[in-house]
Short mmCIF file of C-alpha atoms and ligand atoms in Angstrom, two decimals:
data_model
loop_
_atom_site.label_atom_id
_atom_site.label_comp_id
_atom_site.label_asym_id
_atom_site.label_seq_id
_atom_site.Cartn_x
_atom_site.Cartn_y
_atom_site.Cartn_z
CA MET A 260 -20.74 -4.26 -9.25
CA PHE A 261 -20.19 -1.71 -12.02
CA ALA A 262 -16.80 -0.25 -11.09
CA VAL A 263 -15.06 -3.64 -10.96
CA GLU A 264 -16.62 -5.18 -14.06
CA ASN A 265 -13.72 -4.27 -16.32
CA TYR A 266 -11.01 -5.07 -13.78
CA PRO A 267 -9.96 -8.35 -15.47
CA SER A 268 -9.10 -6.56 -18.72
CA ASN A 269 -8.06 -3.16 -17.30
CA GLY A 270 -6.19 -4.25 -14.17
CA PHE A 271 -7.72 -1.43 -12.16
CA ALA A 272 -11.13 -0.16 -11.08
CA CYS A 273 -12.36 3.19 -9.76
CA PRO A 274 -13.92 5.16 -8.23
CA ILE A 275 -15.54 3.16 -5.43
CA SER A 276 -16.98 5.07 -2.47
CA VAL A 277 -15.92 3.63 0.87
CA LEU A 278 -15.95 6.56 3.33
CA SER A 279 -18.01 9.72 3.51
CA THR A 280 -16.20 12.92 2.54
CA GLU A 281 -16.34 14.12 6.15
CA GLU A 282 -14.89 10.89 7.49
CA ALA A 283 -12.06 10.89 4.96
CA GLU A 284 -11.23 14.52 5.70
CA GLY A 285 -11.38 13.78 9.43
CA PHE A 286 -8.81 11.01 8.99
CA ALA A 287 -6.59 13.28 6.86
CA GLU A 288 -6.71 15.91 9.59
CA HIS A 289 -5.98 13.38 12.32
CA PHE A 290 -2.93 11.95 10.61
CA MET A 291 -1.57 15.38 9.68
CA GLU A 292 -1.98 16.48 13.32
CA LEU A 293 0.02 13.45 14.31
CA LYS A 294 2.83 14.75 12.15
CA GLN A 295 2.83 17.95 14.23
CA ILE A 296 2.59 16.19 17.58
CA LYS A 297 4.93 13.27 16.92
CA PRO A 298 7.21 14.32 14.05
CA ASP A 299 9.87 11.81 15.12
CA ILE A 300 7.79 8.75 14.67
CA VAL A 301 5.32 9.72 12.01
CA ASP A 302 7.16 8.13 9.08
CA GLN A 303 7.51 4.88 10.96
CA ALA A 304 3.96 4.98 12.31
CA LEU A 305 2.34 5.64 8.94
CA GLY A 306 4.64 3.37 6.96
CA THR A 307 4.42 -0.35 6.49
CA ASN A 308 1.76 -2.16 8.45
CA CYS A 309 0.34 0.95 10.07
CA HIS A 310 -2.93 -0.97 10.34
CA LEU A 311 -1.31 -2.84 13.26
CA LEU A 312 -0.82 0.45 15.12
CA PHE A 313 -4.17 2.15 14.50
CA PRO A 314 -7.52 0.44 15.23
CA SER A 315 -9.18 3.00 12.93
CA LEU A 316 -7.09 1.90 9.93
CA CYS A 317 -7.71 -1.74 10.66
CA GLU A 318 -11.43 -0.98 10.76
CA ILE A 319 -11.40 0.87 7.43
CA ALA A 320 -9.61 -2.07 5.82
CA GLN A 321 -12.40 -4.38 6.97
CA ARG A 322 -15.38 -2.28 5.88
CA ALA A 323 -17.93 -4.07 3.76
CA ALA A 324 -17.63 -1.44 1.02
CA VAL A 325 -13.91 -2.21 0.71
CA LEU A 326 -14.11 -5.99 1.07
CA ASP A 327 -17.16 -6.45 -1.19
CA ALA A 328 -15.24 -4.89 -4.06
CA VAL A 329 -12.08 -6.85 -3.21
CA GLU A 330 -14.07 -10.10 -2.97
CA HIS A 331 -15.42 -9.47 -6.44
CA ILE A 332 -11.85 -9.65 -7.69
CA ILE A 333 -10.04 -12.22 -5.55
CA GLY A 334 -12.86 -14.29 -4.10
CA PRO A 335 -14.32 -14.76 -0.60
CA ASN A 336 -11.27 -15.83 1.43
CA ILE A 337 -9.26 -12.67 1.96
CA LEU A 338 -6.07 -11.80 3.86
CA LEU A 339 -4.76 -8.31 4.50
CA TRP A 340 -1.03 -8.72 3.83
CA SER A 341 0.19 -5.16 4.35
CA ALA A 342 -0.91 -1.53 4.42
CA GLY A 343 0.75 1.86 4.41
CA PHE A 344 0.32 5.52 3.57
CA PHE A 345 1.48 7.34 0.48
CA ILE A 346 1.64 10.98 1.51
CA LYS A 347 2.83 13.72 -0.80
CA TYR A 348 3.16 16.90 1.20
CA ALA A 349 2.24 20.28 -0.32
CA GLN A 350 4.56 21.56 -3.05
CA THR A 351 6.99 18.67 -2.86
CA LYS A 352 8.86 16.85 -5.59
CA SER A 353 8.08 13.35 -4.35
CA PHE A 354 7.06 11.06 -7.17
CA VAL A 355 6.61 7.37 -7.84
CA SER A 356 8.39 5.91 -10.88
CA TRP A 357 6.62 3.51 -13.23
CA HIS A 358 6.74 0.08 -11.65
CA GLN A 359 4.92 -3.17 -10.97
CA ASP A 360 4.25 -3.93 -7.29
CA SER A 361 4.93 -7.62 -7.89
CA THR A 362 8.64 -7.03 -8.51
CA TYR A 363 9.90 -7.53 -4.95
CA TRP A 364 7.09 -8.87 -2.83
CA GLY A 365 7.74 -12.60 -3.36
CA LEU A 366 4.06 -13.49 -3.44
CA GLU A 367 2.75 -16.19 -5.78
CA PRO A 368 0.56 -16.44 -7.75
CA PRO A 369 0.17 -12.72 -8.55
CA ASP A 370 -3.45 -12.49 -7.41
CA ILE A 371 -2.83 -9.48 -5.20
CA VAL A 372 -5.02 -6.40 -5.26
CA THR A 373 -4.31 -3.01 -3.72
CA ALA A 374 -7.15 -0.86 -2.39
CA TRP A 375 -5.92 2.74 -2.47
CA VAL A 376 -8.21 4.84 -0.28
CA ALA A 377 -8.08 8.61 -0.80
CA PHE A 378 -8.20 10.62 2.44
CA THR A 379 -7.80 13.82 0.37
CA SER A 380 -8.70 14.43 -3.24
CA SER A 381 -6.18 12.95 -5.62
CA ASN A 382 -5.89 14.56 -9.03
CA LEU A 383 -3.47 15.59 -11.77
CA LYS A 384 -2.32 18.71 -9.90
CA ASN A 385 -1.42 16.92 -6.68
CA GLY A 386 0.11 13.82 -8.27
CA CYS A 387 -2.63 11.22 -8.45
CA MET A 388 -1.80 7.66 -9.34
CA GLN A 389 -1.55 6.87 -13.05
CA VAL A 390 -1.84 3.47 -14.67
CA VAL A 391 -1.39 1.79 -18.03
CA PRO A 392 -4.67 -0.07 -18.53
CA GLY A 393 -4.20 -3.72 -19.44
CA SER A 394 -0.47 -3.75 -18.61
CA HIS A 395 -1.00 -6.33 -15.84
CA LEU A 396 -1.40 -8.87 -18.67
CA ARG A 397 2.16 -8.29 -19.93
CA GLY A 398 3.79 -10.50 -17.28
CA GLN A 399 6.57 -9.57 -14.88
CA LEU A 400 8.96 -7.11 -16.50
CA GLN A 401 12.55 -6.25 -15.60
CA HIS A 402 13.09 -3.26 -13.32
CA GLN A 403 16.18 -1.23 -12.64
CA ASP A 404 16.95 0.32 -9.26
CA THR A 405 17.69 4.03 -9.79
CA PHE A 406 17.73 5.28 -6.17
CA ALA A 407 16.63 8.62 -7.66
CA ASP A 408 16.16 11.56 -5.30
CA ASN A 409 12.53 12.22 -4.40
CA ASN A 410 11.42 8.83 -5.65
CA MET A 411 9.03 7.49 -3.03
CA LEU A 412 10.12 3.95 -3.86
CA SER A 413 13.26 3.49 -1.87
CA ARG A 414 15.09 1.54 -4.52
CA GLY A 415 13.66 3.97 -7.08
CA GLN A 416 12.81 0.88 -9.06
CA GLU A 417 11.67 1.64 -12.56
CA ILE A 418 10.17 -0.59 -15.18
CA ALA A 419 12.50 -1.13 -18.13
CA VAL A 420 10.04 -0.04 -20.84
CA ASN A 421 8.97 3.36 -22.14
CA VAL A 422 5.51 4.38 -21.06
CA GLU A 423 3.89 6.61 -23.69
CA ASN A 424 1.52 9.42 -22.65
CA GLU A 425 -1.27 8.12 -24.88
CA GLU A 426 -1.46 4.83 -22.98
CA VAL A 427 -1.72 6.42 -19.54
CA GLU A 428 -4.91 6.80 -17.51
CA SER A 429 -5.10 9.01 -14.40
CA ILE A 430 -6.96 7.78 -11.34
CA VAL A 431 -8.78 10.85 -10.06
CA LEU A 432 -10.44 10.36 -6.69
CA GLU A 433 -12.44 12.45 -4.24
CA PRO A 434 -11.87 12.08 -0.49
CA GLY A 435 -13.47 8.80 0.62
CA GLN A 436 -13.21 7.07 -2.76
CA MET A 437 -10.87 4.19 -3.50
CA SER A 438 -9.31 2.59 -6.52
CA LEU A 439 -8.23 -1.03 -6.89
CA HIS A 440 -5.15 -2.08 -8.82
CA HIS A 441 -3.55 -5.36 -9.84
CA VAL A 442 -0.08 -6.18 -8.49
CA ARG A 443 1.33 -6.30 -12.03
CA ILE A 444 -0.19 -3.15 -13.48
CA PHE A 445 2.33 -0.48 -14.56
CA HIS A 446 1.68 2.50 -12.32
CA GLY A 447 3.35 5.61 -10.95
CA SER A 448 2.61 9.21 -9.97
CA LYS A 449 4.04 12.70 -10.36
CA ALA A 450 4.80 15.51 -7.89
CA ASN A 451 2.28 17.47 -5.82
CA HIS A 452 2.14 21.04 -7.15
CA THR A 453 -0.60 22.20 -4.79
CA ASP A 454 -0.58 23.80 -1.34
CA ALA A 455 -2.25 20.85 0.36
CA PRO A 456 -1.09 17.30 1.03
CA ARG A 457 -2.24 14.35 -1.05
CA ILE A 458 -2.92 11.38 1.20
CA GLY A 459 -3.61 7.81 0.15
CA PHE A 460 -3.89 4.71 2.33
CA ALA A 461 -2.86 1.63 0.35
CA ILE A 462 -4.07 -1.77 1.56
CA ARG A 463 -2.70 -4.97 -0.02
CA PHE A 464 -5.14 -7.88 -0.09
CA ILE A 465 -4.45 -11.47 -1.14
CA PRO A 466 -6.61 -14.57 -1.44
CA THR A 467 -5.66 -17.27 1.09
CA HIS A 468 -4.06 -19.53 -1.56
CA VAL A 469 -1.26 -17.03 -2.25
CA ARG A 470 2.15 -18.11 -0.93
CA GLN A 471 5.06 -16.08 0.40
CA ASN A 472 8.42 -17.17 -1.01
CA GLY A 473 11.26 -17.56 1.44
CA GLY A 474 9.46 -17.71 4.75
CA ARG A 475 6.39 -16.65 6.69
CA THR A 476 5.14 -13.10 6.97
CA TYR A 477 2.03 -11.92 8.81
CA ALA A 478 -1.42 -11.54 7.24
CA LEU A 479 -4.75 -10.82 8.84
CA LEU A 480 -7.79 -12.87 7.84
CA VAL A 481 -10.41 -10.22 7.08
CA ARG A 482 -13.07 -12.33 5.35
CA GLY A 483 -13.92 -16.01 4.81
CA LYS A 484 -11.73 -18.87 5.96
CA ASP A 485 -8.09 -19.82 5.51
CA GLU A 486 -7.52 -23.45 4.63
CA TYR A 487 -3.93 -22.91 3.54
CA ASN A 488 -2.22 -21.43 6.59
CA HIS A 489 0.59 -19.79 4.59
CA PHE A 490 0.86 -16.78 6.92
CA ASP A 491 1.06 -16.02 10.64
CA ARG A 492 -1.72 -14.02 12.26
CA PRO A 493 -0.92 -10.60 13.69
CA ARG A 494 -2.44 -9.25 16.88
CA LEU A 495 -5.32 -6.83 16.22
CA PRO A 496 -4.66 -3.29 17.45
CA LYS A 497 -6.78 -2.11 20.38
CA GLU A 498 -5.12 1.18 21.23
CA GLU A 499 -3.71 3.79 18.89
CA LEU A 500 0.10 3.59 19.03
CA GLY A 501 0.00 1.53 22.22
CA LYS A 502 2.98 -0.45 23.52
CA ALA A 503 1.62 -3.85 22.48
CA GLU A 504 0.74 -2.39 19.09
CA TRP A 505 4.31 -1.17 18.54
CA GLU A 506 5.60 -4.58 19.55
CA MET A 507 3.40 -6.35 17.02
CA HIS A 508 4.27 -3.80 14.36
CA GLN A 509 7.96 -4.28 15.07
CA LYS A 510 7.66 -8.06 14.79
CA SER A 511 5.84 -7.77 11.48
CA LEU A 512 8.54 -5.48 10.04
CA GLU A 513 11.32 -7.73 11.23
CA ARG A 514 9.65 -10.63 9.49
CA ILE A 515 9.35 -8.60 6.29
CA ASN A 516 13.00 -7.66 6.56
CA GLU A 517 14.00 -11.33 6.91
CA VAL A 518 11.71 -12.74 4.25
CA VAL A 519 11.03 -10.01 1.69
CA LEU A 520 13.94 -7.62 1.94
CA LYS A 521 16.90 -9.87 2.45
CA ASP A 522 18.46 -8.75 -0.84
CA ALA A 523 17.69 -5.06 -0.39
CA ALA A 524 21.30 -4.11 0.25
CA ARG A 525 21.16 -0.36 -0.32
CA ALA A 526 17.57 0.23 0.57
CA SER A 527 16.71 1.97 3.79
CA LYS A 528 13.15 1.14 2.98
CA VAL A 529 11.29 -0.56 0.22
CA LYS A 530 7.96 0.76 -0.85
CA GLY A 531 5.41 -0.07 1.72
CA HIS A 532 7.99 -2.03 3.72
CA GLN A 533 10.28 0.14 5.71
CA ILE A 534 13.39 -1.44 7.02
CA ILE A 535 13.60 -0.36 10.60
CA SER A 536 16.60 1.78 11.30
CA LYS A 537 18.27 1.49 14.68
CA GLU A 538 16.72 4.81 15.65
CA ASN A 539 13.25 3.73 14.69
CA LYS A 540 13.68 0.43 16.42
CA GLU A 541 14.40 2.27 19.62
CA LEU A 542 11.43 4.53 19.08
CA ALA A 543 9.23 1.59 18.32
CA ASN A 544 10.07 0.05 21.61
O1 AKG B 867 0.40 6.79 -4.09
C1 AKG B 867 1.04 6.75 -5.13
O2 AKG B 867 1.24 7.75 -5.81
C2 AKG B 867 1.59 5.44 -5.63
C3 AKG B 867 0.96 4.29 -4.96
C4 AKG B 867 1.51 2.97 -5.33
O3 AKG B 867 2.51 2.85 -6.00
C5 AKG B 867 0.83 1.78 -4.84
O4 AKG B 867 -0.13 1.89 -4.05
O5 AKG B 867 1.22 0.67 -5.22
#
């Protein structure tokens, strides 16, 4: 599989086609409509573990085109640990500081791969993801929490090294293409200077041998078999934003709050893992 051949040395691979352009644009339209219809719940619904609320997202995450590429990297026994949107609305200052995903997730060993599926095009003008090729081989680096305004990472965590322009590669994707990135690669993204949203759906996959420090979270077996039993199984969504789906989603976030976010004192959310505010909890029920 050509696109993933250099993953071990680069720590990322792209572009890999997983949806048709029309399908991807259809999803982008659907989720942006949802923002109009249900503005109060959209952040919660499209945040952490949105795949437990939307059968369509769960289905995308299990497509052969996605899992074949993921299997190439982490082997045949695959769990979906979490998933969430990264949406940069038109002409907004939202950005993602340079960071390593592995910093707060408490997963070991660091054999985690993210599939970032573009529902819109993602390019330099609208703040596509950027990576430092090979940086996943530099181990876990110190981060500082900046809580900077407009930083899409809620702690605003930033890697404590200078990233030079010459070492940066931009991941440019068309709607329906995905990139894969290693949990330790240095990555970030700049603001969206265009008049259209930039929408990415990030799915975090782990091989079944990976362990969660500090307790059990949920993970869905999407391929192969699980002989380790390190995670609980979530209920599969049947109805978009249905009552049972919200209940499962709520349980999964509570578990993440207990296990992954217990030290996140100031954070109202941590990237990909929203802490549920009282308001959202009520909405979720
Ligand atoms: O969507 C972005 O710009 C950043 C995504 C990211 O940090 C991630 O998927 O880990």
